[in-house]
Coordinates of C-alpha atoms in Angstrom, one line a residue:
M1 CA -0.2 -0.1 0.0
P2 CA 1.3 3.3 -1.2
I3 CA 2.1 5.9 1.8
V4 CA 1.1 8.7 -0.4
T5 CA -2.6 8.9 -2.1
V6 CA -4.1 11.0 -4.5
R7 CA -7.3 12.2 -4.5
H8 CA -9.4 14.7 -6.5
F9 CA -9.5 18.1 -4.6
T10 CA -12.8 18.9 -2.8
E11 CA -14.8 21.9 -1.3
E12 CA -14.5 20.5 1.9
D13 CA -10.4 20.9 0.9
I14 CA -10.3 24.8 0.3
P15 CA -9.5 26.0 4.0
L16 CA -6.8 23.7 4.5
R17 CA -5.2 24.8 0.9
T18 CA -5.8 28.2 1.6
E19 CA -3.9 28.2 5.1
L20 CA -0.8 26.6 3.0
L21 CA -1.4 29.2 0.3
R22 CA -0.8 32.0 3.0
E23 CA 2.3 29.9 4.9
A24 CA 5.6 32.2 4.5
R25 CA 7.6 29.4 3.2
F26 CA 5.4 28.3 0.7
T27 CA 4.5 31.7 -0.2
A28 CA 8.3 32.6 -0.9
N29 CA 9.1 29.4 -2.9
L30 CA 5.9 29.1 -4.9
T31 CA 3.7 32.1 -5.7
D32 CA 2.3 35.2 -3.2
F33 CA -0.8 35.8 -5.3
A34 CA -2.2 34.7 -1.9
V35 CA -1.1 37.1 -0.2
G36 CA -2.7 40.0 -2.0
A37 CA -5.9 38.0 -2.4
G38 CA -8.9 38.3 0.7
D39 CA -10.3 35.3 1.8
D40 CA -13.2 35.4 -0.4
G41 CA -11.4 35.9 -3.4
L42 CA -8.9 33.5 -2.7
I43 CA -11.9 30.8 -1.7
A44 CA -13.9 31.5 -4.9
R45 CA -10.7 31.2 -7.0
Q46 CA -10.3 27.9 -5.8
H47 CA -14.1 27.1 -5.7
R48 CA -14.0 28.2 -9.5
T49 CA -11.1 25.5 -10.4
I50 CA -13.1 23.2 -9.0
T51 CA -16.7 23.6 -10.8
E52 CA -15.1 25.6 -14.0
E53 CA -11.8 25.2 -15.3
H54 CA -11.6 21.2 -15.4
R55 CA -10.6 21.5 -19.1
T56 CA -7.3 23.6 -18.4
K57 CA -6.7 23.2 -14.3
R58 CA -6.7 20.4 -12.0
M59 CA -6.3 20.1 -8.0
F60 CA -5.9 17.0 -6.4
T61 CA -5.3 16.5 -2.8
L62 CA -2.5 14.3 -1.2
C63 CA -3.2 11.8 1.5
G64 CA -0.9 10.2 3.9
P65 CA -1.7 7.2 6.5
R66 CA -5.5 6.8 7.2
G67 CA -6.0 9.5 4.7
R68 CA -4.8 12.2 6.5
V69 CA -4.2 15.3 4.0
M70 CA -1.0 16.3 3.9
G71 CA -1.0 18.8 1.1
F72 CA -1.9 19.5 -2.7
A73 CA -1.0 19.4 -6.2
W74 CA -2.4 21.1 -9.4
I75 CA -2.0 21.1 -13.0
T76 CA -2.0 23.8 -15.4
S77 CA -1.4 24.2 -19.2
I78 CA -3.1 21.0 -20.0
D79 CA -2.8 20.1 -23.3
W80 CA -5.0 16.8 -23.7
R81 CA -4.3 15.7 -27.2
A82 CA -0.7 16.2 -26.6
Q83 CA -1.0 14.5 -23.1
R84 CA 1.1 17.1 -21.7
C85 CA 0.8 19.2 -18.5
E86 CA 2.7 21.4 -15.9
L87 CA 2.9 20.4 -12.2
S88 CA 2.6 22.1 -8.9
F89 CA 2.5 21.1 -5.6
G90 CA 2.5 22.1 -1.8
V91 CA 3.4 19.8 1.1
L92 CA 1.9 21.3 4.7
P93 CA 5.1 22.0 6.6
R94 CA 4.4 19.2 9.1
D95 CA 5.0 16.7 6.1
R96 CA 7.2 18.1 4.1
G97 CA 9.8 15.4 4.7
L98 CA 7.5 12.9 2.5
G99 CA 7.8 15.6 0.0
A100 CA 9.4 13.0 -2.7
L101 CA 7.2 10.3 -2.0
A102 CA 4.4 12.9 -2.9
V103 CA 5.9 14.0 -6.0
Y104 CA 6.2 10.2 -6.6
A105 CA 2.6 9.8 -6.0
V106 CA 1.1 12.6 -8.2
H107 CA 3.2 11.5 -11.3
K108 CA 2.3 8.0 -11.3
H109 CA -1.5 9.5 -10.9
L110 CA -0.8 11.7 -13.8
R111 CA 0.2 8.8 -16.2
D112 CA -1.9 6.2 -14.7
E113 CA -5.0 7.9 -14.4
L114 CA -4.8 11.2 -16.7
N115 CA -3.0 9.5 -19.2
M116 CA -0.5 12.4 -19.0
R117 CA 3.0 11.2 -21.2
V118 CA 5.1 14.7 -20.7
I119 CA 4.9 16.0 -17.1
V120 CA 6.8 19.8 -16.6
N121 CA 8.1 20.2 -13.6
Q122 CA 9.2 23.9 -12.3
V123 CA 11.1 25.0 -9.1
L124 CA 12.8 28.5 -8.3
T125 CA 16.2 28.2 -7.5
H126 CA 16.0 29.3 -4.1
N127 CA 13.3 26.5 -3.1
T128 CA 15.5 23.8 -1.8
M129 CA 12.3 22.0 0.0
F130 CA 12.6 19.3 -1.6
L131 CA 15.3 18.8 -4.1
S132 CA 19.0 20.4 -3.1
A133 CA 20.7 23.4 -5.1
E134 CA 23.1 20.9 -6.4
A135 CA 20.1 18.2 -7.5
L136 CA 18.3 21.3 -9.2
E137 CA 21.3 22.1 -11.1
A138 CA 22.0 18.8 -12.3
Q139 CA 18.5 18.0 -13.3
H140 CA 16.9 21.2 -15.2
Q141 CA 16.8 21.3 -18.7
V142 CA 15.8 24.9 -19.0
R143 CA 16.9 27.9 -16.4
C144 CA 14.5 30.9 -16.8
E145 CA 16.0 34.2 -15.0
R146 CA 13.4 36.4 -13.9
D147 CA 10.7 33.7 -14.6
S148 CA 8.4 34.7 -11.2
Y149 CA 8.2 37.5 -9.4
T150 CA 7.6 36.3 -5.7
V151 CA 7.6 38.3 -2.3
G152 CA 9.1 41.5 -4.4
E153 CA 11.6 39.7 -5.8
W154 CA 12.4 38.3 -9.2
R155 CA 13.3 34.6 -9.1
T156 CA 15.4 32.3 -11.3
A157 CA 13.1 28.9 -12.3
C158 CA 14.5 26.0 -13.6
Y159 CA 12.5 23.5 -15.6
W160 CA 12.4 19.9 -16.7
T161 CA 10.4 17.5 -18.3
L162 CA 9.5 14.1 -17.0
S163 CA 8.6 12.0 -20.1
D164 CA 7.3 8.3 -20.3
E165 CA 10.5 7.5 -21.8
D166 CA 12.3 8.9 -18.6
V167 CA 10.2 6.9 -16.5
R168 CA 10.8 3.8 -18.0
K169 CA 14.8 4.4 -18.0
H170 CA 14.8 5.6 -14.4
E171 CA 13.0 2.3 -13.1
A172 CA 15.1 0.2 -15.8
S173 CA 18.1 1.9 -13.8
A174 CA 16.8 1.7 -10.5
G175 CA 15.9 -2.1 -10.9
Q176 CA 19.4 -2.8 -12.1
R177 CA 20.9 -1.5 -8.7
R178 CA 18.5 -3.3 -7.0
R179 CA 19.3 -6.4 -8.7
E180 CA 23.4 -5.5 -8.2
L181 CA 22.7 -4.7 -4.6
A182 CA 20.9 -8.1 -4.2
E183 CA 23.9 -9.9 -5.6
R184 CA 26.5 -8.1 -3.6
I185 CA 24.5 -9.2 -0.5
R186 CA 24.0 -12.8 -1.7
A187 CA 27.9 -12.9 -2.5
R188 CA 29.0 -11.8 0.9
I189 CA 26.3 -14.0 2.9
E190 CA 27.8 -17.1 0.5
A191 CA 31.5 -15.7 1.1
R192 CA 30.9 -15.7 5.1
S193 CA 29.2 -19.5 4.8

């Protein structure tokens, strides 16, 4: 059973996501549109996404053990024909240690349930909540200076795609590493016997 599951975002999730959108670290690392919006406007915007914008934007709720909400993900720039989208997410402060598992769960959900074949990822370079600066530098394919204006500053963003081919290569590589590790362990055990 997976540690993180993904479900559709509902009206009941709006208050908790609103809190996250106003959290200082989230605001500094993704977007500050919530800072200038009143509660009614922010709630209306999320409600509109649920009821009117499914063709171009979808939101999801990330759940941990026993269905406890741990964060949210949303896709934008959806191209249904090309099977592409841009992924964003925010994990609640208490669960940020599980961020990598959340990212994996969302990617799997988008591929398995929505049939997305290419997922565009974006991280602002100063955001090291899930990726270290070194990992981000090694992973990105495009670096865009002055991409986003948040918390009174222009921010640089790194973008990269994750295609079906990339996923297959990663899974094959991970499987090979597991087999090599198992073989080394077997060899050590046999050497001691």
